[in-house]
Short mmCIF file of C-alpha atoms in Angstrom, two decimals:
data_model
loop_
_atom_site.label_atom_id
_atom_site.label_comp_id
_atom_site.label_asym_id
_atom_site.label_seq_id
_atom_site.Cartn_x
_atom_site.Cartn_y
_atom_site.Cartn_z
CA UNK A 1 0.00 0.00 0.00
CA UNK A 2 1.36 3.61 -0.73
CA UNK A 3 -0.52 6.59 1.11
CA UNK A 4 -3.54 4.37 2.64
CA UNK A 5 -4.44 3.14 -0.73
CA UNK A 6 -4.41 -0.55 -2.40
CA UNK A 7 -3.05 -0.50 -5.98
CA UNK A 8 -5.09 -2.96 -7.88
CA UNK A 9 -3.40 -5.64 -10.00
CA UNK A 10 -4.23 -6.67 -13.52
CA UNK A 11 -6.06 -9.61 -14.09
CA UNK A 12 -3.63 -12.38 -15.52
CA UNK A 13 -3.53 -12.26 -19.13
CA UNK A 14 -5.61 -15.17 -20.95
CA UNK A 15 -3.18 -18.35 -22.67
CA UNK A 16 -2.01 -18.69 -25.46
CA UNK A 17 -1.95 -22.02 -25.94
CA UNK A 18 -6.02 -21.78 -25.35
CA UNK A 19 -7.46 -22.74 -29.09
CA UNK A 20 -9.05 -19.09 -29.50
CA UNK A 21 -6.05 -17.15 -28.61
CA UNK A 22 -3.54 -18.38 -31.52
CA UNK A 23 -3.78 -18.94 -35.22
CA UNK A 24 -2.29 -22.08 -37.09
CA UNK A 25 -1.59 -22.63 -40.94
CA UNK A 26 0.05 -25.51 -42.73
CA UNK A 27 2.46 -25.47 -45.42
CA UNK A 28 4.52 -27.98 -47.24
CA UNK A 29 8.15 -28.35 -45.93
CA UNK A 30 11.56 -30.13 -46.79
CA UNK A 31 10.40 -33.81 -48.41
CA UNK A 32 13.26 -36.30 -46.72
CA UNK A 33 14.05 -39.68 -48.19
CA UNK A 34 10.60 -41.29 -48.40
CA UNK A 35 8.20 -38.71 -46.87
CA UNK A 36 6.47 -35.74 -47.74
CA UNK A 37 6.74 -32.89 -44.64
CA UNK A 38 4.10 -30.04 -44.08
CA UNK A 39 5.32 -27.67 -41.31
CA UNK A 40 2.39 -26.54 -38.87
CA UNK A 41 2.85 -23.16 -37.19
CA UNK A 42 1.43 -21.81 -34.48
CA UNK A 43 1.27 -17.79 -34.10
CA UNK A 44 -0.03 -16.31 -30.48
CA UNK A 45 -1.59 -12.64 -30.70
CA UNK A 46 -0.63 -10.04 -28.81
CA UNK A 47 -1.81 -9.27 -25.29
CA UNK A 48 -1.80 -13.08 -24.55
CA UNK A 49 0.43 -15.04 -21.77
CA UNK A 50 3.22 -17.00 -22.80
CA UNK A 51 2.51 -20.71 -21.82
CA UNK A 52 4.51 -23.99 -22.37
CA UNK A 53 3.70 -27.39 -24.15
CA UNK A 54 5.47 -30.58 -24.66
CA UNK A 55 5.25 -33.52 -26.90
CA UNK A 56 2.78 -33.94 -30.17
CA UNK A 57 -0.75 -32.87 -30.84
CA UNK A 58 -2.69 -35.44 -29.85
CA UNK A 59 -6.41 -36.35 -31.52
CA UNK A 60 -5.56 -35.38 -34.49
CA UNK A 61 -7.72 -35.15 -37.65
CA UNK A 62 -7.59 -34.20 -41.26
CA UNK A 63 -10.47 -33.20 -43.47
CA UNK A 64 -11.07 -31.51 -46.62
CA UNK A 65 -14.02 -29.03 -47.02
CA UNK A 66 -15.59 -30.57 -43.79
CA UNK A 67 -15.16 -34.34 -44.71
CA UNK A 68 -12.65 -36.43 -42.56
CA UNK A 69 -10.47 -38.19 -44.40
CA UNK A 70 -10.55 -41.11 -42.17
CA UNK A 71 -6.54 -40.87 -41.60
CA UNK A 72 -5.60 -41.50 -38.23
CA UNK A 73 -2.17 -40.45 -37.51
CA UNK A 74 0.75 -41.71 -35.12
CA UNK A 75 3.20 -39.70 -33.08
CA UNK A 76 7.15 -39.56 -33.25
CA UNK A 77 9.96 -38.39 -31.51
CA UNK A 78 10.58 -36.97 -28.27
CA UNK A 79 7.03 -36.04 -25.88
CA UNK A 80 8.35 -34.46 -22.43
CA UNK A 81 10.52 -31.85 -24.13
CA UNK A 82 8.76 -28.15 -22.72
CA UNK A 83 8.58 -25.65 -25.39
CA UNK A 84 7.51 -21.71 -24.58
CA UNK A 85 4.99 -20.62 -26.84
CA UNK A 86 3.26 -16.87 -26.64
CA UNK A 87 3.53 -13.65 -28.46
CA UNK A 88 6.91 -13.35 -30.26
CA UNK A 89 7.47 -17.50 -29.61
CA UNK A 90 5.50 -19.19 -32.58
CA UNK A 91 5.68 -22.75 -32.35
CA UNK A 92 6.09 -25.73 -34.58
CA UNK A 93 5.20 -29.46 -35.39
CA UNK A 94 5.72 -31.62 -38.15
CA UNK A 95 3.43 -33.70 -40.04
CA UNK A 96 5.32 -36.57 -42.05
CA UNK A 97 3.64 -38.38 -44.48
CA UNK A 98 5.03 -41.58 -46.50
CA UNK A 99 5.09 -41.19 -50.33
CA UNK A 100 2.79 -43.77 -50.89
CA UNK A 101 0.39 -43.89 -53.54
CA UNK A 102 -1.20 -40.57 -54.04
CA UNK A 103 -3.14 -40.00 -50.38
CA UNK A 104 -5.89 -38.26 -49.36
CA UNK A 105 -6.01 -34.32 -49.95
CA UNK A 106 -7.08 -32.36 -47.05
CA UNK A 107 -7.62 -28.98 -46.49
CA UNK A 108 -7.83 -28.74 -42.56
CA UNK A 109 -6.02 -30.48 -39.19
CA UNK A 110 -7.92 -30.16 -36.08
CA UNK A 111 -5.77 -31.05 -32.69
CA UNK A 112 -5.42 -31.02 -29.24
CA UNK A 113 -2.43 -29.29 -27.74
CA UNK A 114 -0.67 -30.73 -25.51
CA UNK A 115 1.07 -29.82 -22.31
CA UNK A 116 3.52 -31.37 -19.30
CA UNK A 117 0.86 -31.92 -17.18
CA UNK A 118 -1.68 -33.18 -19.58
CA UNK A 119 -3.58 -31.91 -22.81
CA UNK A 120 -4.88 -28.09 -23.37
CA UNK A 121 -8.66 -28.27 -23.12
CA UNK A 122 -10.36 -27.22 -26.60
CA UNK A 123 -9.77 -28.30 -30.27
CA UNK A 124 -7.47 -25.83 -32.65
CA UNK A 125 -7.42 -25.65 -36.03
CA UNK A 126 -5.13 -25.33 -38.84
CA UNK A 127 -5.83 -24.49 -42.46
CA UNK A 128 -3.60 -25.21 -45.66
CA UNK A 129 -3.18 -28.02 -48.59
CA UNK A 130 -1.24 -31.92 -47.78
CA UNK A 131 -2.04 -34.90 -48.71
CA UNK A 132 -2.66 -37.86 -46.06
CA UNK A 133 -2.00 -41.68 -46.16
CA UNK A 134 -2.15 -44.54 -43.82
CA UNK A 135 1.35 -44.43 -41.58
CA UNK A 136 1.12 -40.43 -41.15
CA UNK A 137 2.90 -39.17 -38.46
CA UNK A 138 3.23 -36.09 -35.99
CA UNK A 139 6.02 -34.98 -34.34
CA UNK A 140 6.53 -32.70 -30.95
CA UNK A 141 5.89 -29.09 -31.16
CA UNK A 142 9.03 -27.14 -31.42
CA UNK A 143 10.20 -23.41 -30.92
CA UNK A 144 10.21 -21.26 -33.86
CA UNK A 145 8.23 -21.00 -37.04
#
């Protein structure tokens, strides 16, 4: 207190990693020796609290213009490894695909982040053109875009 009066404090700024407080879009990456990559990446708005996550989205899904594609993809790599993610930290994951046959096209990849303690509650969203197979993978979010 200063002079007999309380200074009120902010309110704590809302996440980022909440699906309504970040954007996502999907574009095609580096191909490696047998696999097709799209990079996803994750971009918090301003006025928004950093926050961390770890490992891969989880319940993943891929549709094009509102139809699944009926892909169900796997995880890879390492899951416990925290990542900051806010304004000024976009984040990262990749989605490897075998070059088999020619896929399924999709348009959309809804997810659930996830965190060290558990998963972020709500579904995000990311828009942008790959094509999906059987054997489809996701890796761990990662700092940078």
């Amino acid at each position: 207190m200063h002079g007999g009066l309380a200074q009120a404090s902010a309110p704590p700024a809302p996440s980022s990693c909440r699906p309504a407080n970040h954007i996502a879009h999907i574009a095609q990456d580096t191909s490696s020796s047998g696999h097709s990559h799209y990079r996803v990446t994750l971009t918090a708005a301003r006025g928004y609290a950093a926050c961390t996550l770890a490992g891969s989205p989880v319940d993943v899904r891929f549709s094009e213009h509102g139809v699944p594609s009926g892909v169900a993809p796997g995880q890879y790599g390492p899951q416990h490894t925290p990542v900051t993610f806010g304004t000024g930290h976009p984040v990262h994951f990749d989605i490897q695909v075998p070059d088999q046959h020619r896929g399924r096209a999709a348009d959309e990849a809804t997810f659930t982040l996830s965190a060290p303690g558990g998963v972020i509650p709500g579904e995000s969203s990311a828009s942008g053109h790959l094509r999906v197979v059987k054997g489809t993978v996701i890796g761990p979010v990662r700092a940078g875009a």
